[in-house]
Coordinates of C-alpha atoms in Angstrom, one line a residue:
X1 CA -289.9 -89.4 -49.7
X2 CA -290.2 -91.0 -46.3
X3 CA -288.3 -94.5 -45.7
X4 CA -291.5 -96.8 -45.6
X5 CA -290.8 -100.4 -44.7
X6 CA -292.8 -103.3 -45.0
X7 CA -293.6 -105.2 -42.2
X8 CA -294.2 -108.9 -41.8
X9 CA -295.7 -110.6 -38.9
X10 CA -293.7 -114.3 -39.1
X11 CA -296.6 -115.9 -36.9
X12 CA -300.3 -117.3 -38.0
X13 CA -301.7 -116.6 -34.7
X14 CA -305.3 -114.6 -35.4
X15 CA -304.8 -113.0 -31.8
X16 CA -301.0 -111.2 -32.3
X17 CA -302.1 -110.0 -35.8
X18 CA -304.9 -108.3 -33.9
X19 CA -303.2 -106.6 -31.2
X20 CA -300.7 -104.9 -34.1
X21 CA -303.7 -103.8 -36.3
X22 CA -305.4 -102.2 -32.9
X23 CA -302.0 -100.6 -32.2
X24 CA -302.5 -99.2 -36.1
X25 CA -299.7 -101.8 -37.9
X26 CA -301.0 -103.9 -40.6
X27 CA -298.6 -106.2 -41.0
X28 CA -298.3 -109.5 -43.9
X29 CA -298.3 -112.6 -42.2
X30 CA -295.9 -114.7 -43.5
X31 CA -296.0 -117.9 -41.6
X32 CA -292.3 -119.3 -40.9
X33 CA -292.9 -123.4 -40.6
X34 CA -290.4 -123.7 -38.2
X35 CA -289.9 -127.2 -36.5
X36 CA -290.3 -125.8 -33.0
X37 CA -290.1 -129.1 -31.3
X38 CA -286.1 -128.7 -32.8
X39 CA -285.3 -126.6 -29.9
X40 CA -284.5 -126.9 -26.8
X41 CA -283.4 -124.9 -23.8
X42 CA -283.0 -125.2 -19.7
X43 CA -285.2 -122.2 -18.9
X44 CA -288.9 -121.4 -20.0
X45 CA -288.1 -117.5 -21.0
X46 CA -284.8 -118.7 -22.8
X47 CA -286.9 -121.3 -24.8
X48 CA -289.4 -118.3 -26.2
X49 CA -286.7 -116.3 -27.2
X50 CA -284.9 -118.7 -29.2
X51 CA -288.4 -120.2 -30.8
X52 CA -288.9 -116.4 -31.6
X53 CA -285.5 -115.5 -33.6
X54 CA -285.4 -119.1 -35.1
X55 CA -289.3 -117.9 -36.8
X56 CA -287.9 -114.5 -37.4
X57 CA -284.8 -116.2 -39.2
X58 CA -286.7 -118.5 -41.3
X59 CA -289.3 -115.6 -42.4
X60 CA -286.1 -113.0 -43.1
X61 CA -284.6 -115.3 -45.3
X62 CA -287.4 -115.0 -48.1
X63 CA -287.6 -111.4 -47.7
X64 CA -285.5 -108.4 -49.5
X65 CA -286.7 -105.4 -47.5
X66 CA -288.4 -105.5 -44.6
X67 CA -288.8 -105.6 -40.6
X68 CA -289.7 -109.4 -39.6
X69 CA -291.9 -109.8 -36.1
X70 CA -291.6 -112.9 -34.9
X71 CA -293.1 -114.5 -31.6
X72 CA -293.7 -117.3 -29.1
X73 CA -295.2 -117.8 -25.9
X74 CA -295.0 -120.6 -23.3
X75 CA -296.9 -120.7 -19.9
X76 CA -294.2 -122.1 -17.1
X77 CA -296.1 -123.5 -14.5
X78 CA -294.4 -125.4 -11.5
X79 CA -290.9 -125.1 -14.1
X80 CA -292.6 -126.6 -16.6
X81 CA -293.2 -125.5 -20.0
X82 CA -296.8 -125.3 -21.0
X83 CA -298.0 -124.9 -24.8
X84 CA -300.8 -125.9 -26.9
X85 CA -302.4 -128.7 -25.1
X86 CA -302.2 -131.7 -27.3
X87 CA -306.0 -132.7 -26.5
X88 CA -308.7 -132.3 -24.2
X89 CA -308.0 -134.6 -21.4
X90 CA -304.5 -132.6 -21.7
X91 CA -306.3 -129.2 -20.9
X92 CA -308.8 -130.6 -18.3
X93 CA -305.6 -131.9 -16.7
X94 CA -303.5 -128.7 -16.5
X95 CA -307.0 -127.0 -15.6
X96 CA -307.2 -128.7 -12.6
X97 CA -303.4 -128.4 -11.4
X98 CA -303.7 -124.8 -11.9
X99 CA -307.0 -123.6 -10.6
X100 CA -306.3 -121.0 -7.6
X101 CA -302.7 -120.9 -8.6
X102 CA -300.3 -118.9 -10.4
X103 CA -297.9 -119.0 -13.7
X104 CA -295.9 -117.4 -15.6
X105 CA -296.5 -116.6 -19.0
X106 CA -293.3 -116.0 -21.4
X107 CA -293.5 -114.2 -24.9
X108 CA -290.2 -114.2 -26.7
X109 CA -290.0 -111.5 -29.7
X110 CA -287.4 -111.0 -32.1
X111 CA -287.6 -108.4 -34.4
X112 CA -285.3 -108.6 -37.9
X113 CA -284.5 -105.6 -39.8
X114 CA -284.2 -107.0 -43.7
X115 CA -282.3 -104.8 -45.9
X116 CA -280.9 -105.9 -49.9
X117 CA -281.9 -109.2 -48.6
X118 CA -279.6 -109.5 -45.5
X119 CA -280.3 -109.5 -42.0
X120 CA -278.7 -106.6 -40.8
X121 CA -280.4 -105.7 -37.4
X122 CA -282.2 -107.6 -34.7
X123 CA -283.3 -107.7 -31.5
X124 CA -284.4 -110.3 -29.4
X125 CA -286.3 -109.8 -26.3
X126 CA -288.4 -111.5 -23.7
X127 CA -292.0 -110.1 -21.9
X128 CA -293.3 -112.0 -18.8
X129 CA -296.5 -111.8 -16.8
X130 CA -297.2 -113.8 -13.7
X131 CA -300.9 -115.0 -14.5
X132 CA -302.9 -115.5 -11.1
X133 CA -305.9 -118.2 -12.0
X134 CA -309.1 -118.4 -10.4
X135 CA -310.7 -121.6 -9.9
X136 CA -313.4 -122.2 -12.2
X137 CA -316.2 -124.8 -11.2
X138 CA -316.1 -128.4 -12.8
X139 CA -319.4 -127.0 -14.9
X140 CA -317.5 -123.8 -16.1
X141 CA -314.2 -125.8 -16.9
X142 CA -316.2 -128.1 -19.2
X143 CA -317.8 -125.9 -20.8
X144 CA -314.6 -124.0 -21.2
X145 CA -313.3 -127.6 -22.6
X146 CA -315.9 -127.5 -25.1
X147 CA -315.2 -124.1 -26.8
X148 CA -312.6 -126.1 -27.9
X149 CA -310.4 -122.6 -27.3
X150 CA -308.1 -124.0 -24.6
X151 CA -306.5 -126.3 -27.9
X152 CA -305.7 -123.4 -29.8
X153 CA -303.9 -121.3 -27.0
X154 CA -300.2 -121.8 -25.3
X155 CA -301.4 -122.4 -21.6
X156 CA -304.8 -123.7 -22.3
X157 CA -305.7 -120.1 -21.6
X158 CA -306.7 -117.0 -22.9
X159 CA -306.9 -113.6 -21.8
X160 CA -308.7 -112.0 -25.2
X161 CA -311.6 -114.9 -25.4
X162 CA -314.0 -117.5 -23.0
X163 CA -311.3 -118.0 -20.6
X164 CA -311.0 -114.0 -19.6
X165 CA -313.1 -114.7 -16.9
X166 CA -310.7 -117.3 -15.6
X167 CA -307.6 -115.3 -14.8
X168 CA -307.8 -113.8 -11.5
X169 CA -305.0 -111.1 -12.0
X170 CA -301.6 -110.1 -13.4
X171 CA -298.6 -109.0 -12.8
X172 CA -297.4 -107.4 -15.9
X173 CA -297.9 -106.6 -19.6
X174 CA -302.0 -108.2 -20.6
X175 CA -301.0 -107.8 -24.4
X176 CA -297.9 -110.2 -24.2
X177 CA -300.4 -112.7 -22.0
X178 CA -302.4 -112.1 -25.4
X179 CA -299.6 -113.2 -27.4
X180 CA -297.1 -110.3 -28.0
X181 CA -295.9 -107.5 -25.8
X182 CA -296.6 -103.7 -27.5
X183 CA -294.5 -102.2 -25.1
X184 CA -291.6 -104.7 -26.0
X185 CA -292.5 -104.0 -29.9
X186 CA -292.1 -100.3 -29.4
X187 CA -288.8 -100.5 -27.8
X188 CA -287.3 -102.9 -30.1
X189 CA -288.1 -100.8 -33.0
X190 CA -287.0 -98.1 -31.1
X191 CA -283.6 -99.7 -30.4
X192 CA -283.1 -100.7 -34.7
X193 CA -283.4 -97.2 -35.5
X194 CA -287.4 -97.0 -36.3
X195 CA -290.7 -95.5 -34.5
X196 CA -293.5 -97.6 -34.4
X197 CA -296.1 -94.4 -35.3
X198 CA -293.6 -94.4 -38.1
X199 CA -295.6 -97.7 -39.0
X200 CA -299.1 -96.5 -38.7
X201 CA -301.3 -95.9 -42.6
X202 CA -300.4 -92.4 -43.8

């Protein structure tokens, strides 16, 4: 009988639950309630990837057997780190900074092999994607306000929804812009010892 492990997504976001089920993963989301405003770092991409294993952490700790995906993303723009936007006015005003320019988007992963109820793997990795913005009108960007999806997204931004049509180019992996890097995913499970098709419905 084939070694089948269960796999938990440690993240509520709708938009990284997607990507695994279309890469044929259906993982349980098991939200961590991490304090993430207890972290701090000096650089942007070493920020995700702590905010990533601390999620991963606090999710492997109630589990027995499992492989724990955990994730966050941060837009650095101008060295700054970008999240959620804490309200409207906040998004209208990183709109207008960044229209015509460029970012970076960072996704930190960690992945947590769970065995008898002890971590005993993991990998901690970091995806990013220089995100080229085109500079949407003052009509556009207000309606884009008033989706209300610019709130919900690290960056004010999304590559999967309204604000597609926003984002000029990039440089890099779209799925981690989307909010978690397959590639990245693939070669982490790769490196603990497991194939992702090993994960797909049999």
């Amino acid at each position: 009988m084939s070694d089948v492990r269960r796999l938990v997504l440690a993240s509520q976001s709708p938009a990284r639950l997607q990507l695994m089920r279309r890469a044929g993963l259906d993982p349980d989301v098991v939200v961590s309630g991490f304090d993430e405003g207890s972290v701090q770092a000096p650089r942007v991409a070493e920020l995700v990837a702590l905010l990533a294993a601390a999620k991963a952490t606090a999710v492997a700790a109630r589990e027995t057997d499992a492989l724990v995906v955990a994730a966050d993303s941060l837009l650095e723009f101008r060295g700054q780190a970008m999240g959620k936007p804490a309200d409207v006015a906040e998004a209208r005003l990183r709109w207008e900074r960044m229209r015509g320019r460029s970012g970076v988007l960072h996704t930190g992963q960690a992945v947590f092999d769970v065995r008898d109820g002890a971590v005993t793997q993991r990998d901690v990795g970091v995806a990013s994607t220089v995100v080229h913005f085109d500079s949407p009108t003052t009509a556009e960007l207000e309606a884009y306000l008033g989706s209300g999806e610019p709130l919900a997204v690290a960056g004010a931004f999304t590559l999967d929804g309204l604000g597609a049509p926003f984002v000029r180019r990039i440089e890099g992996d779209p799925s981690a812009v989307i909010g978690l890097s397959l590639p990245l995913l693939r070669t982490q499970l790769a490196r603990l010892g497991t194939s992702l098709v090993d994960l797909w419905p049999h």
